[in-house]
Amino acid sequence: MLEIKGLGHRYADGHRALTGIDLGVERGELVCLVGPSGCGKSTLLRCVAGLLRPTEGTVTLDGNTVDRVPDGLAVVFQDYTRSLFPWLTVRDNVALVLRRRGLGRRERRAAAEEALAAVGLADAVRKYPWQLSGGMQQRAAIARALAYRPSLLLMDEPFGSVDAQTREDLEDLLLTVRGGEGGMTILLVTHDIDESVYVGDRVVVLTGAPGTVHTELRVDLPAPRDQIATREHPAFVALRAEVGRAVRRP
Amino acid sequence: MTGKEGVAGKEGVASEAGKVGLAGRARAVRGFVGRIWLAVLLLALWEAAARAAGDLYFPPPTEIASTARELWWSGPASRLFLSDKALDDFGPSLTHLLAGWAIAAAVGIAAGVAIGLSRVLFELLDPVLQLGRAIPPPTLIPFFLVVFGLGTEMQVATIVFGAVWPVLLNTVEGVRGVEPLYLDTARAFGFGRATRILRVVLPAAAPRTAAGLRVALGFALILMVIAELMGAGGGIGAHLNDAERGFLPTELWAGIALLGLIGYLLNGVFLLVERRLIGHHRERQD
Ligand SMILES: Nc1ncnc2c1ncn2[C@@H]1O[C@H](COP(=O)(O)OP(=O)(O)OP(=O)(O)O)[C@@H](O)[C@H]1O
Ligand SMILES: [Mg+2]
C-alpha cells in the first residue's frame, strides 16, 4: 500500500535528515518506527504525509506518488500542544476535522464526544485545549485522529506525555480501533521499545544522522495482545532485546 | 470509535466556574469604582473652577450637559428623546463613520489575508504598504474633494483611507504569524483552501486583526470629524462649524463632549464584542 523508495531529505539549511530509506507497508499493517532523537523520524512522517517534499526518492500510496496530502490521512503530531486550535473547545477541535466525512453538525459533535470519551476525556469536552494538561491535550489529539477514521494514520510519539497506566490503555485502544472495519494502516513513532513490540506488526529501527533504516523486525506474537500475557511471552522478551540491541548498537 | 470504556477515568475538571464568576464580579465592581472616582473628582473640580472663573469660553460641565440635552435630547420619548437636530447631526456622522469603518475592515481583512498568505505578494507589497500607511490621511482630503466633491463619498473615502491601514497591516502580521503547525494540521486533515482560511487562518489571526480594527475605529472617528470640519452639510462637524461661526462656546463644548462620548462608547462596545467573540482565543492566562 505504502511504498517508500530511496527517500532522502536535505533541509534548506543544508542539514541532511534522511537518506536512502526503503520501506514498504501493507494495508492494515501497524509499523513502529524507533530510533534515537534527531534521526529523522518526524521528517520521515512529514514526507509520508505529503507535508514535506523529499529532496530525493519517492513515496507512493496505492501506486500514486505522494506529492500532496493524501485522502484519508490523519496525523498525531509530536508537538501536540500546538496542533490543537486554541480558539475551539476540545470537542469542536475533533468535530472540525469530521466535516469532511459529510456528517451533520450534531452527528459530528456526537462522534467527537464519543471519541473523546474513549480516551478518557468525557468530562473535558467543553474545555479549551489550553485548559488541559499536556497529557490530556495529547489524548485529545489522539481522539481527533481516531474519530476521523483514517485509512492511513501517522502517529509521532503519541503516548509520550501520559502516565504508564493510561499509556497501556491507549495502546490497547489503538489495537482495538485498527481491528475495526475498514482496516487502518498505521505508522507509529515511539521511543519506547516495549511499546513498539507490543503494538507493532513490525518494528523498523532507524539510525541517524542522516537517518537510514538499520533493522526491520517482524513481530510474531499471538493476536489479541494482552498487557500482561504478551509482555511475558518469550517471543516478546526476545524481540524487545533484539530491538534494544539494534537501537543501542548502530 | 470503539465501545471501550473511558481510559483514564474522570478528569479533575471541577466546577470552579461559579466561584470565579462571583469573585470576578466583585472585582469588576471594585475596578469600576476604582477607575471612576478620579473622573468624578476632576469633573467636580472643573465645575468649581469654571464657576469661580465665570469665563465665557469655559462654561461649567453642568451647563455644557444641559445645553447638550437641549440640543440633542429634547425629542419625544418614542425616539429615545432624540431631537430633530440629533438625527441631523448623529445620523450622517455615524453612518459615514460606520460605513467607512466597515469598508476599511472588509478591504483590510481580505487584502491582509491575501498578502499575509503569499510570501511573494508580501515582499512585493510591503514597501508600498509602509509608504501608504505613512501618508497622513487628512492630507488626502483635498484630493478626495477634487474627485468626489463635497459629500458622503468624500467623507467615507477619507475614513476608509485612514482606517484601512491598521486593519490591513495587523491582519498581514497576524496571518504571517499563524503557528505553522496549525496550518500543517489543517492540511493533514484535508481541509481545502477556503476552509483553511476561514477556520484556521482567520481565527488564528483574529486577535491581531481585532487590535487593528479597534485602532481603525478611533481613526475613523477622527477622520469623520476632520472631513466634516472641512465642509459638509450635516453631521457633528457641521454643528461644530455652526457653533464656531455663531460664537456659541457652550455649544462648541457640547459638540466636543459628544464626540468624546461617542468615541468612548464605540470603544466600549467594540471591547465587549471582541471579548465575546474571541475572548478565549488568547492562550493560557492566569
Ligand atoms: N526545519 C528544519 N530545518 C533544518 N533542520 C531540521 C528541520 N527539522 C528537523 N531538522 C533536523 O533534522 C534532523 C531530524 O529531525 P526530526 O525532527 O525528523 O528528528 P526525530 O527523529 O523526529 O527526533 P525526535 O525523536 O527528537 O523527535 C534533526 O537533526 C533536526 O535538527
Ligand atoms: Mg520527532
PDB file of C-alpha atoms in Angstrom, chain B residues 23-219:
ATOM      1  CA  ALA B  23     -15.217  36.877  42.729  1.00  0.00           C
ATOM      2  CA  GLY B  24     -14.839  38.241  39.213  1.00  0.00           C
ATOM      3  CA  ARG B  25     -17.976  40.349  39.544  1.00  0.00           C
ATOM      4  CA  ALA B  26     -16.882  41.771  42.879  1.00  0.00           C
ATOM      5  CA  ARG B  27     -13.520  42.566  41.364  1.00  0.00           C
ATOM      6  CA  ALA B  28     -15.207  44.208  38.377  1.00  0.00           C
ATOM      7  CA  VAL B  29     -17.323  46.460  40.608  1.00  0.00           C
ATOM      8  CA  ARG B  30     -14.307  47.416  42.680  1.00  0.00           C
ATOM      9  CA  GLY B  31     -12.369  48.025  39.484  1.00  0.00           C
ATOM     10  CA  PHE B  32     -15.130  50.247  38.119  1.00  0.00           C
ATOM     11  CA  VAL B  33     -15.305  52.317  41.306  1.00  0.00           C
ATOM     12  CA  GLY B  34     -11.527  52.470  41.355  1.00  0.00           C
ATOM     13  CA  ARG B  35     -11.441  53.852  37.856  1.00  0.00           C
ATOM     14  CA  ILE B  36     -14.419  56.198  38.018  1.00  0.00           C
ATOM     15  CA  TRP B  37     -13.681  58.173  41.181  1.00  0.00           C
ATOM     16  CA  LEU B  38     -10.890  60.201  39.638  1.00  0.00           C
ATOM     17  CA  ALA B  39     -13.075  61.182  36.679  1.00  0.00           C
ATOM     18  CA  VAL B  40     -15.830  62.317  39.049  1.00  0.00           C
ATOM     19  CA  LEU B  41     -13.367  64.301  41.115  1.00  0.00           C
ATOM     20  CA  LEU B  42     -11.919  66.005  38.050  1.00  0.00           C
ATOM     21  CA  LEU B  43     -15.395  66.907  36.815  1.00  0.00           C
ATOM     22  CA  ALA B  44     -16.231  68.406  40.208  1.00  0.00           C
ATOM     23  CA  LEU B  45     -13.012  70.404  40.198  1.00  0.00           C
ATOM     24  CA  TRP B  46     -13.705  71.595  36.676  1.00  0.00           C
ATOM     25  CA  GLU B  47     -17.201  72.622  37.698  1.00  0.00           C
ATOM     26  CA  ALA B  48     -15.937  74.572  40.712  1.00  0.00           C
ATOM     27  CA  ALA B  49     -13.119  76.227  38.776  1.00  0.00           C
ATOM     28  CA  ALA B  50     -15.370  77.204  35.868  1.00  0.00           C
ATOM     29  CA  ARG B  51     -17.980  78.681  38.205  1.00  0.00           C
ATOM     30  CA  ALA B  52     -15.332  80.597  40.097  1.00  0.00           C
ATOM     31  CA  ALA B  53     -13.740  81.961  36.921  1.00  0.00           C
ATOM     32  CA  GLY B  54     -17.019  82.776  35.198  1.00  0.00           C
ATOM     33  CA  ASP B  55     -15.218  82.828  31.851  1.00  0.00           C
ATOM     34  CA  LEU B  56     -17.450  82.732  28.777  1.00  0.00           C
ATOM     35  CA  TYR B  57     -15.076  80.403  26.958  1.00  0.00           C
ATOM     36  CA  PHE B  58     -15.009  77.869  29.765  1.00  0.00           C
ATOM     37  CA  PRO B  59     -18.576  77.032  30.766  1.00  0.00           C
ATOM     38  CA  PRO B  60     -19.006  74.633  33.691  1.00  0.00           C
ATOM     39  CA  PRO B  61     -19.757  70.991  32.798  1.00  0.00           C
ATOM     40  CA  THR B  62     -23.312  71.136  34.116  1.00  0.00           C
ATOM     41  CA  GLU B  63     -24.059  73.958  31.704  1.00  0.00           C
ATOM     42  CA  ILE B  64     -22.478  72.025  28.825  1.00  0.00           C
ATOM     43  CA  ALA B  65     -24.558  68.997  29.768  1.00  0.00           C
ATOM     44  CA  SER B  66     -27.799  70.949  29.870  1.00  0.00           C
ATOM     45  CA  THR B  67     -27.010  72.582  26.541  1.00  0.00           C
ATOM     46  CA  ALA B  68     -26.310  69.163  25.067  1.00  0.00           C
ATOM     47  CA  ARG B  69     -29.570  67.908  26.471  1.00  0.00           C
ATOM     48  CA  GLU B  70     -31.395  70.856  24.977  1.00  0.00           C
ATOM     49  CA  LEU B  71     -29.736  70.408  21.610  1.00  0.00           C
ATOM     50  CA  TRP B  72     -29.959  66.663  21.161  1.00  0.00           C
ATOM     51  CA  TRP B  73     -32.065  65.016  23.831  1.00  0.00           C
ATOM     52  CA  SER B  74     -35.199  67.144  23.914  1.00  0.00           C
ATOM     53  CA  GLY B  75     -37.117  64.998  21.453  1.00  0.00           C
ATOM     54  CA  PRO B  76     -40.119  62.731  22.008  1.00  0.00           C
ATOM     55  CA  ALA B  77     -39.766  59.609  24.158  1.00  0.00           C
ATOM     56  CA  SER B  78     -40.742  57.430  21.207  1.00  0.00           C
ATOM     57  CA  ARG B  79     -37.459  58.462  19.578  1.00  0.00           C
ATOM     58  CA  LEU B  80     -35.383  57.857  22.694  1.00  0.00           C
ATOM     59  CA  PHE B  81     -35.668  61.627  23.304  1.00  0.00           C
ATOM     60  CA  LEU B  82     -33.530  62.357  20.268  1.00  0.00           C
ATOM     61  CA  SER B  83     -34.296  65.782  18.848  1.00  0.00           C
ATOM     62  CA  ASP B  84     -34.508  66.586  15.137  1.00  0.00           C
ATOM     63  CA  LYS B  85     -31.109  68.168  15.383  1.00  0.00           C
ATOM     64  CA  ALA B  86     -29.751  64.980  16.961  1.00  0.00           C
ATOM     65  CA  LEU B  87     -30.951  62.979  13.977  1.00  0.00           C
ATOM     66  CA  ASP B  88     -29.440  65.544  11.608  1.00  0.00           C
ATOM     67  CA  ASP B  89     -26.140  65.577  13.475  1.00  0.00           C
ATOM     68  CA  PHE B  90     -25.643  61.965  14.544  1.00  0.00           C
ATOM     69  CA  GLY B  91     -27.304  60.338  11.554  1.00  0.00           C
ATOM     70  CA  PRO B  92     -24.870  61.311   8.812  1.00  0.00           C
ATOM     71  CA  SER B  93     -21.853  61.276  11.123  1.00  0.00           C
ATOM     72  CA  LEU B  94     -22.407  57.787  12.480  1.00  0.00           C
ATOM     73  CA  THR B  95     -23.483  56.441   9.108  1.00  0.00           C
ATOM     74  CA  HIS B  96     -20.301  57.718   7.480  1.00  0.00           C
ATOM     75  CA  LEU B  97     -18.206  56.535  10.359  1.00  0.00           C
ATOM     76  CA  LEU B  98     -19.582  53.013  10.418  1.00  0.00           C
ATOM     77  CA  ALA B  99     -19.764  52.674   6.638  1.00  0.00           C
ATOM     78  CA  GLY B 100     -16.181  53.840   6.257  1.00  0.00           C
ATOM     79  CA  TRP B 101     -15.002  51.592   9.035  1.00  0.00           C
ATOM     80  CA  ALA B 102     -16.874  48.566   7.668  1.00  0.00           C
ATOM     81  CA  ILE B 103     -15.436  49.065   4.189  1.00  0.00           C
ATOM     82  CA  ALA B 104     -11.966  49.512   5.659  1.00  0.00           C
ATOM     83  CA  ALA B 105     -12.466  46.341   7.701  1.00  0.00           C
ATOM     84  CA  ALA B 106     -13.602  44.284   4.721  1.00  0.00           C
ATOM     85  CA  VAL B 107     -10.872  45.548   2.431  1.00  0.00           C
ATOM     86  CA  GLY B 108      -8.211  45.381   5.123  1.00  0.00           C
ATOM     87  CA  ILE B 109      -9.008  41.842   6.183  1.00  0.00           C
ATOM     88  CA  ALA B 110      -9.389  40.469   2.658  1.00  0.00           C
ATOM     89  CA  ALA B 111      -6.209  42.096   1.395  1.00  0.00           C
ATOM     90  CA  GLY B 112      -4.403  41.334   4.625  1.00  0.00           C
ATOM     91  CA  VAL B 113      -5.135  37.624   4.365  1.00  0.00           C
ATOM     92  CA  ALA B 114      -4.109  37.542   0.706  1.00  0.00           C
ATOM     93  CA  ILE B 115      -0.851  39.370   1.360  1.00  0.00           C
ATOM     94  CA  GLY B 116      -0.119  37.539   4.586  1.00  0.00           C
ATOM     95  CA  LEU B 117      -0.516  34.143   2.968  1.00  0.00           C
ATOM     96  CA  SER B 118       1.663  34.869  -0.029  1.00  0.00           C
ATOM     97  CA  ARG B 119       5.328  35.410   0.516  1.00  0.00           C
ATOM     98  CA  VAL B 120       5.688  36.835  -2.991  1.00  0.00           C
ATOM     99  CA  LEU B 121       2.862  39.322  -2.528  1.00  0.00           C
ATOM    100  CA  PHE B 122       4.192  40.306   0.873  1.00  0.00           C
ATOM    101  CA  GLU B 123       7.691  41.012  -0.332  1.00  0.00           C
ATOM    102  CA  LEU B 124       6.336  42.888  -3.319  1.00  0.00           C
ATOM    103  CA  LEU B 125       3.793  44.993  -1.455  1.00  0.00           C
ATOM    104  CA  ASP B 126       5.294  45.536   1.974  1.00  0.00           C
ATOM    105  CA  PRO B 127       7.252  48.676   0.978  1.00  0.00           C
ATOM    106  CA  VAL B 128       4.175  50.071  -0.739  1.00  0.00           C
ATOM    107  CA  LEU B 129       2.063  49.423   2.345  1.00  0.00           C
ATOM    108  CA  GLN B 130       4.592  51.059   4.629  1.00  0.00           C
ATOM    109  CA  LEU B 131       4.570  54.070   2.336  1.00  0.00           C
ATOM    110  CA  GLY B 132       0.788  54.179   2.153  1.00  0.00           C
ATOM    111  CA  ARG B 133       0.468  53.992   5.888  1.00  0.00           C
ATOM    112  CA  ALA B 134       2.960  56.827   6.308  1.00  0.00           C
ATOM    113  CA  ILE B 135       0.755  59.283   4.416  1.00  0.00           C
ATOM    114  CA  PRO B 136      -1.262  61.246   6.973  1.00  0.00           C
ATOM    115  CA  PRO B 137      -4.841  60.545   5.842  1.00  0.00           C
ATOM    116  CA  PRO B 138      -6.155  64.128   6.229  1.00  0.00           C
ATOM    117  CA  THR B 139      -3.727  65.250   3.524  1.00  0.00           C
ATOM    118  CA  LEU B 140      -5.831  63.293   1.075  1.00  0.00           C
ATOM    119  CA  ILE B 141      -8.984  65.227   1.839  1.00  0.00           C
ATOM    120  CA  PRO B 142      -8.265  67.940  -0.739  1.00  0.00           C
ATOM    121  CA  PHE B 143      -7.698  65.216  -3.317  1.00  0.00           C
ATOM    122  CA  PHE B 144     -10.926  63.430  -2.411  1.00  0.00           C
ATOM    123  CA  LEU B 145     -12.684  66.808  -2.535  1.00  0.00           C
ATOM    124  CA  VAL B 146     -11.480  67.247  -6.093  1.00  0.00           C
ATOM    125  CA  VAL B 147     -12.514  63.738  -7.087  1.00  0.00           C
ATOM    126  CA  PHE B 148     -15.792  63.351  -5.225  1.00  0.00           C
ATOM    127  CA  GLY B 149     -16.787  66.909  -4.388  1.00  0.00           C
ATOM    128  CA  LEU B 150     -18.396  67.733  -1.060  1.00  0.00           C
ATOM    129  CA  GLY B 151     -20.478  64.995   0.449  1.00  0.00           C
ATOM    130  CA  THR B 152     -20.779  61.446   1.542  1.00  0.00           C
ATOM    131  CA  GLU B 153     -18.326  59.876  -0.927  1.00  0.00           C
ATOM    132  CA  MET B 154     -15.531  62.222   0.025  1.00  0.00           C
ATOM    133  CA  GLN B 155     -16.121  61.674   3.725  1.00  0.00           C
ATOM    134  CA  VAL B 156     -16.367  57.920   3.509  1.00  0.00           C
ATOM    135  CA  ALA B 157     -13.325  57.766   1.241  1.00  0.00           C
ATOM    136  CA  THR B 158     -11.325  59.743   3.767  1.00  0.00           C
ATOM    137  CA  ILE B 159     -12.378  57.441   6.602  1.00  0.00           C
ATOM    138  CA  VAL B 160     -11.676  54.317   4.545  1.00  0.00           C
ATOM    139  CA  PHE B 161      -8.252  55.510   3.537  1.00  0.00           C
ATOM    140  CA  GLY B 162      -7.268  56.258   7.093  1.00  0.00           C
ATOM    141  CA  ALA B 163      -8.869  53.269   8.778  1.00  0.00           C
ATOM    142  CA  VAL B 164      -7.756  50.600   6.341  1.00  0.00           C
ATOM    143  CA  TRP B 165      -4.064  50.652   7.318  1.00  0.00           C
ATOM    144  CA  PRO B 166      -4.236  49.389  10.864  1.00  0.00           C
ATOM    145  CA  VAL B 167      -6.618  46.618   9.810  1.00  0.00           C
ATOM    146  CA  LEU B 168      -4.551  45.655   6.801  1.00  0.00           C
ATOM    147  CA  LEU B 169      -1.139  45.733   8.448  1.00  0.00           C
ATOM    148  CA  ASN B 170      -2.286  43.975  11.591  1.00  0.00           C
ATOM    149  CA  THR B 171      -4.027  41.277   9.592  1.00  0.00           C
ATOM    150  CA  VAL B 172      -0.911  40.756   7.477  1.00  0.00           C
ATOM    151  CA  GLU B 173       1.172  40.376  10.623  1.00  0.00           C
ATOM    152  CA  GLY B 174      -1.434  38.140  12.230  1.00  0.00           C
ATOM    153  CA  VAL B 175      -1.622  35.879   9.201  1.00  0.00           C
ATOM    154  CA  ARG B 176       2.121  35.689   8.803  1.00  0.00           C
ATOM    155  CA  GLY B 177       2.410  34.819  12.462  1.00  0.00           C
ATOM    156  CA  VAL B 178      -0.033  31.909  12.375  1.00  0.00           C
ATOM    157  CA  GLU B 179       1.540  28.897  14.061  1.00  0.00           C
ATOM    158  CA  PRO B 180       2.834  26.750  11.170  1.00  0.00           C
ATOM    159  CA  LEU B 181       1.640  23.594  12.874  1.00  0.00           C
ATOM    160  CA  TYR B 182      -1.943  24.896  12.763  1.00  0.00           C
ATOM    161  CA  LEU B 183      -1.606  25.057   9.006  1.00  0.00           C
ATOM    162  CA  ASP B 184       0.055  21.640   8.799  1.00  0.00           C
ATOM    163  CA  THR B 185      -2.713  20.187  10.921  1.00  0.00           C
ATOM    164  CA  ALA B 186      -5.333  21.706   8.661  1.00  0.00           C
ATOM    165  CA  ARG B 187      -3.589  20.358   5.579  1.00  0.00           C
ATOM    166  CA  ALA B 188      -3.012  16.939   7.112  1.00  0.00           C
ATOM    167  CA  PHE B 189      -6.724  16.559   7.794  1.00  0.00           C
ATOM    168  CA  GLY B 190      -7.503  17.538   4.241  1.00  0.00           C
ATOM    169  CA  PHE B 191      -9.005  20.999   4.790  1.00  0.00           C
ATOM    170  CA  GLY B 192      -9.475  22.767   1.477  1.00  0.00           C
ATOM    171  CA  ARG B 193      -8.091  26.228   0.903  1.00  0.00           C
ATOM    172  CA  ALA B 194     -11.296  28.046   1.785  1.00  0.00           C
ATOM    173  CA  THR B 195     -11.789  26.032   4.968  1.00  0.00           C
ATOM    174  CA  ARG B 196      -8.191  26.609   5.899  1.00  0.00           C
ATOM    175  CA  ILE B 197      -8.601  30.338   5.583  1.00  0.00           C
ATOM    176  CA  LEU B 198     -11.989  30.585   7.264  1.00  0.00           C
ATOM    177  CA  ARG B 199     -11.471  28.059  10.027  1.00  0.00           C
ATOM    178  CA  VAL B 200      -7.794  28.350  10.794  1.00  0.00           C
ATOM    179  CA  VAL B 201      -6.068  31.414   9.369  1.00  0.00           C
ATOM    180  CA  LEU B 202      -8.746  33.975  10.263  1.00  0.00           C
ATOM    181  CA  PRO B 203      -9.349  32.745  13.814  1.00  0.00           C
ATOM    182  CA  ALA B 204      -5.635  32.399  14.447  1.00  0.00           C
ATOM    183  CA  ALA B 205      -5.037  35.943  13.244  1.00  0.00           C
ATOM    184  CA  ALA B 206      -8.185  37.291  14.927  1.00  0.00           C
ATOM    185  CA  PRO B 207      -6.539  38.847  17.996  1.00  0.00           C
ATOM    186  CA  ARG B 208      -4.199  40.881  15.810  1.00  0.00           C
ATOM    187  CA  THR B 209      -6.954  41.778  13.374  1.00  0.00           C
ATOM    188  CA  ALA B 210      -9.175  42.864  16.252  1.00  0.00           C
ATOM    189  CA  ALA B 211      -6.445  45.112  17.607  1.00  0.00           C
ATOM    190  CA  GLY B 212      -6.224  46.689  14.158  1.00  0.00           C
ATOM    191  CA  LEU B 213      -9.988  47.106  13.947  1.00  0.00           C
ATOM    192  CA  ARG B 214     -10.046  48.898  17.270  1.00  0.00           C
ATOM    193  CA  VAL B 215      -7.343  51.330  16.271  1.00  0.00           C
ATOM    194  CA  ALA B 216      -9.175  51.801  12.984  1.00  0.00           C
ATOM    195  CA  LEU B 217     -12.347  52.711  14.832  1.00  0.00           C
ATOM    196  CA  GLY B 218     -10.532  55.501  16.613  1.00  0.00           C
ATOM    197  CA  PHE B 219      -9.029  56.709  13.340  1.00  0.00           C
TER     198      PHE B 219
END
